[in-house]
Tab-separated table of C-alpha atoms in Angstrom:
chain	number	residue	atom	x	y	z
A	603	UNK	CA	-79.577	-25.385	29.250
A	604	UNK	CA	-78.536	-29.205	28.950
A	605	UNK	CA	-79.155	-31.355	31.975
A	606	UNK	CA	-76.391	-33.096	33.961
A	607	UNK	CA	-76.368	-36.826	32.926
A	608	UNK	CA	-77.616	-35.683	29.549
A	609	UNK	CA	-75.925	-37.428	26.456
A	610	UNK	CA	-74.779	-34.784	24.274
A	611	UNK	CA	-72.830	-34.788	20.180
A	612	UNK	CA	-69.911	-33.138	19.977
A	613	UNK	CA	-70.045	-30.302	17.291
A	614	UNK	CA	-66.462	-30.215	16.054
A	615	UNK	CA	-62.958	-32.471	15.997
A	616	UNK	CA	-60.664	-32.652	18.844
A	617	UNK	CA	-57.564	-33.910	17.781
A	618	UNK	CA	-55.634	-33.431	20.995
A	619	UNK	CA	-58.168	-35.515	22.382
A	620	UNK	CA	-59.016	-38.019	20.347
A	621	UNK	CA	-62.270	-36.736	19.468
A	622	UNK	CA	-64.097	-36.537	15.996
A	623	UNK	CA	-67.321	-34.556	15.488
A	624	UNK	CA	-70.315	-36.699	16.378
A	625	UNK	CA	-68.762	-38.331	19.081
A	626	UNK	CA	-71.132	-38.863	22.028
A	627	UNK	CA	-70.418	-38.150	25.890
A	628	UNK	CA	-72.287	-37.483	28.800
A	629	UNK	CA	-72.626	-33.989	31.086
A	630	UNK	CA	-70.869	-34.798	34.059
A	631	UNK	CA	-70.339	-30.821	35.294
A	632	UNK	CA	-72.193	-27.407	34.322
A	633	UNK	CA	-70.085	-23.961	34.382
A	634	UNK	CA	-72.246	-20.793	34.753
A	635	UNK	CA	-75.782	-21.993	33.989
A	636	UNK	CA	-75.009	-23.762	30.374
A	637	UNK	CA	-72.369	-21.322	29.676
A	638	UNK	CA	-70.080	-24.359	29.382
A	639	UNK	CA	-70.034	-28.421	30.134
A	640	UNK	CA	-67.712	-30.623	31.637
A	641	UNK	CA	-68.310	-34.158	29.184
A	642	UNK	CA	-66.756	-37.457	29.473
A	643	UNK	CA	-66.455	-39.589	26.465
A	644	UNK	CA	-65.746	-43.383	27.593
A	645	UNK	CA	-65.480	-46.574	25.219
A	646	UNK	CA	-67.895	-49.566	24.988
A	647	UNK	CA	-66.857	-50.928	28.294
A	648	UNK	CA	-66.780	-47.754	29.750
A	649	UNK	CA	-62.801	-46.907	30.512
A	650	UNK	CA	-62.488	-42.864	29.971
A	651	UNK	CA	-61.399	-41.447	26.767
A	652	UNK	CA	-61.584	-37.970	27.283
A	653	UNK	CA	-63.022	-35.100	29.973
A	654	UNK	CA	-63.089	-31.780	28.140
A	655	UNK	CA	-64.802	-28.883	28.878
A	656	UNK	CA	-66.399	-27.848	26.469
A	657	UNK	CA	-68.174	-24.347	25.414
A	658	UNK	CA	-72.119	-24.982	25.150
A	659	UNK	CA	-71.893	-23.981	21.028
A	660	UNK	CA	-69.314	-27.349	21.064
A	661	UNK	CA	-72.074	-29.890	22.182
A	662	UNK	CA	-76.098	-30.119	21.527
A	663	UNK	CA	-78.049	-32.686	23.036
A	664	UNK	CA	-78.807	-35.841	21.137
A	665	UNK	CA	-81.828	-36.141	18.900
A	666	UNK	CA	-84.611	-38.351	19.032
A	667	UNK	CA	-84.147	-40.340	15.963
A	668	UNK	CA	-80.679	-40.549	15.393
A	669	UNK	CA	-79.016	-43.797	15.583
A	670	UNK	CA	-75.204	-44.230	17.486
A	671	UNK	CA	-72.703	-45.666	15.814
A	672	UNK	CA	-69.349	-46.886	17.392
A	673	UNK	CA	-65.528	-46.283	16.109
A	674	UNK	CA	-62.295	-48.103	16.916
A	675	UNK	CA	-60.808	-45.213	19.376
A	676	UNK	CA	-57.373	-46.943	19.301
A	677	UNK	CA	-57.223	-47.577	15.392
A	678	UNK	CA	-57.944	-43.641	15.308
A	679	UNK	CA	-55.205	-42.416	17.226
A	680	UNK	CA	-52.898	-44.283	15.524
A	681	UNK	CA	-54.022	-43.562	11.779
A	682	UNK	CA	-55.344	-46.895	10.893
A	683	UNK	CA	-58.160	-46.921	8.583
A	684	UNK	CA	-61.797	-48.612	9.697
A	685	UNK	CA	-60.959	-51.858	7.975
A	686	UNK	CA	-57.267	-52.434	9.308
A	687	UNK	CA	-56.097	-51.871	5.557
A	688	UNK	CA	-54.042	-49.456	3.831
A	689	UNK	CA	-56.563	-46.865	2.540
A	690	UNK	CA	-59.873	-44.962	4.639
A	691	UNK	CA	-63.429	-46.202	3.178
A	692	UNK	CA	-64.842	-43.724	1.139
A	693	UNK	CA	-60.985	-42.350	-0.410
């Protein structure tokens, strides 16, 4: 079972939320011993995003090693690509 406080990777998209795969949150609540997580996902000045909960198969707990990366949260929701042009990197 993750820890409360724990950073944790989300395992799949959320599109209602605003959430891709690989996001990053923290464990604010556990529901029946790890059965599921309450996460919050804030920006880099630390406004809320998202609160989901979250079934424990949806999240696994950052490893050591692996670097964060950041993502325009606003440009996302609103379909604009990384660079602010007309086309997504890597398309």
């Amino acid at each position: 079972m993750l820890a409360e406080h724990s950073l944790v990777v989300l395992t799949r998209d959320i599109p209602e939320s605003g959430l891709d795969a690989g996001d990053v949150g923290a464990i604010v609540y556990i529901y029946g011993q790890g059965a599921a997580y309450e996460v919050e996902f804030v920006d880099g000045d630390g406004t809320t995003i998202a609160l989901v909960t979250l079934k424990s198969e949806s999240v696994r707990p950052v490893g050591s090693g692996e670097l964060l990366h950041t993502r325009r949260h606003d440009l996302a929701e609103q379909g604009v690509p990384p660079d602010g042009g007309s086309t997504w990197i890597g398309n």
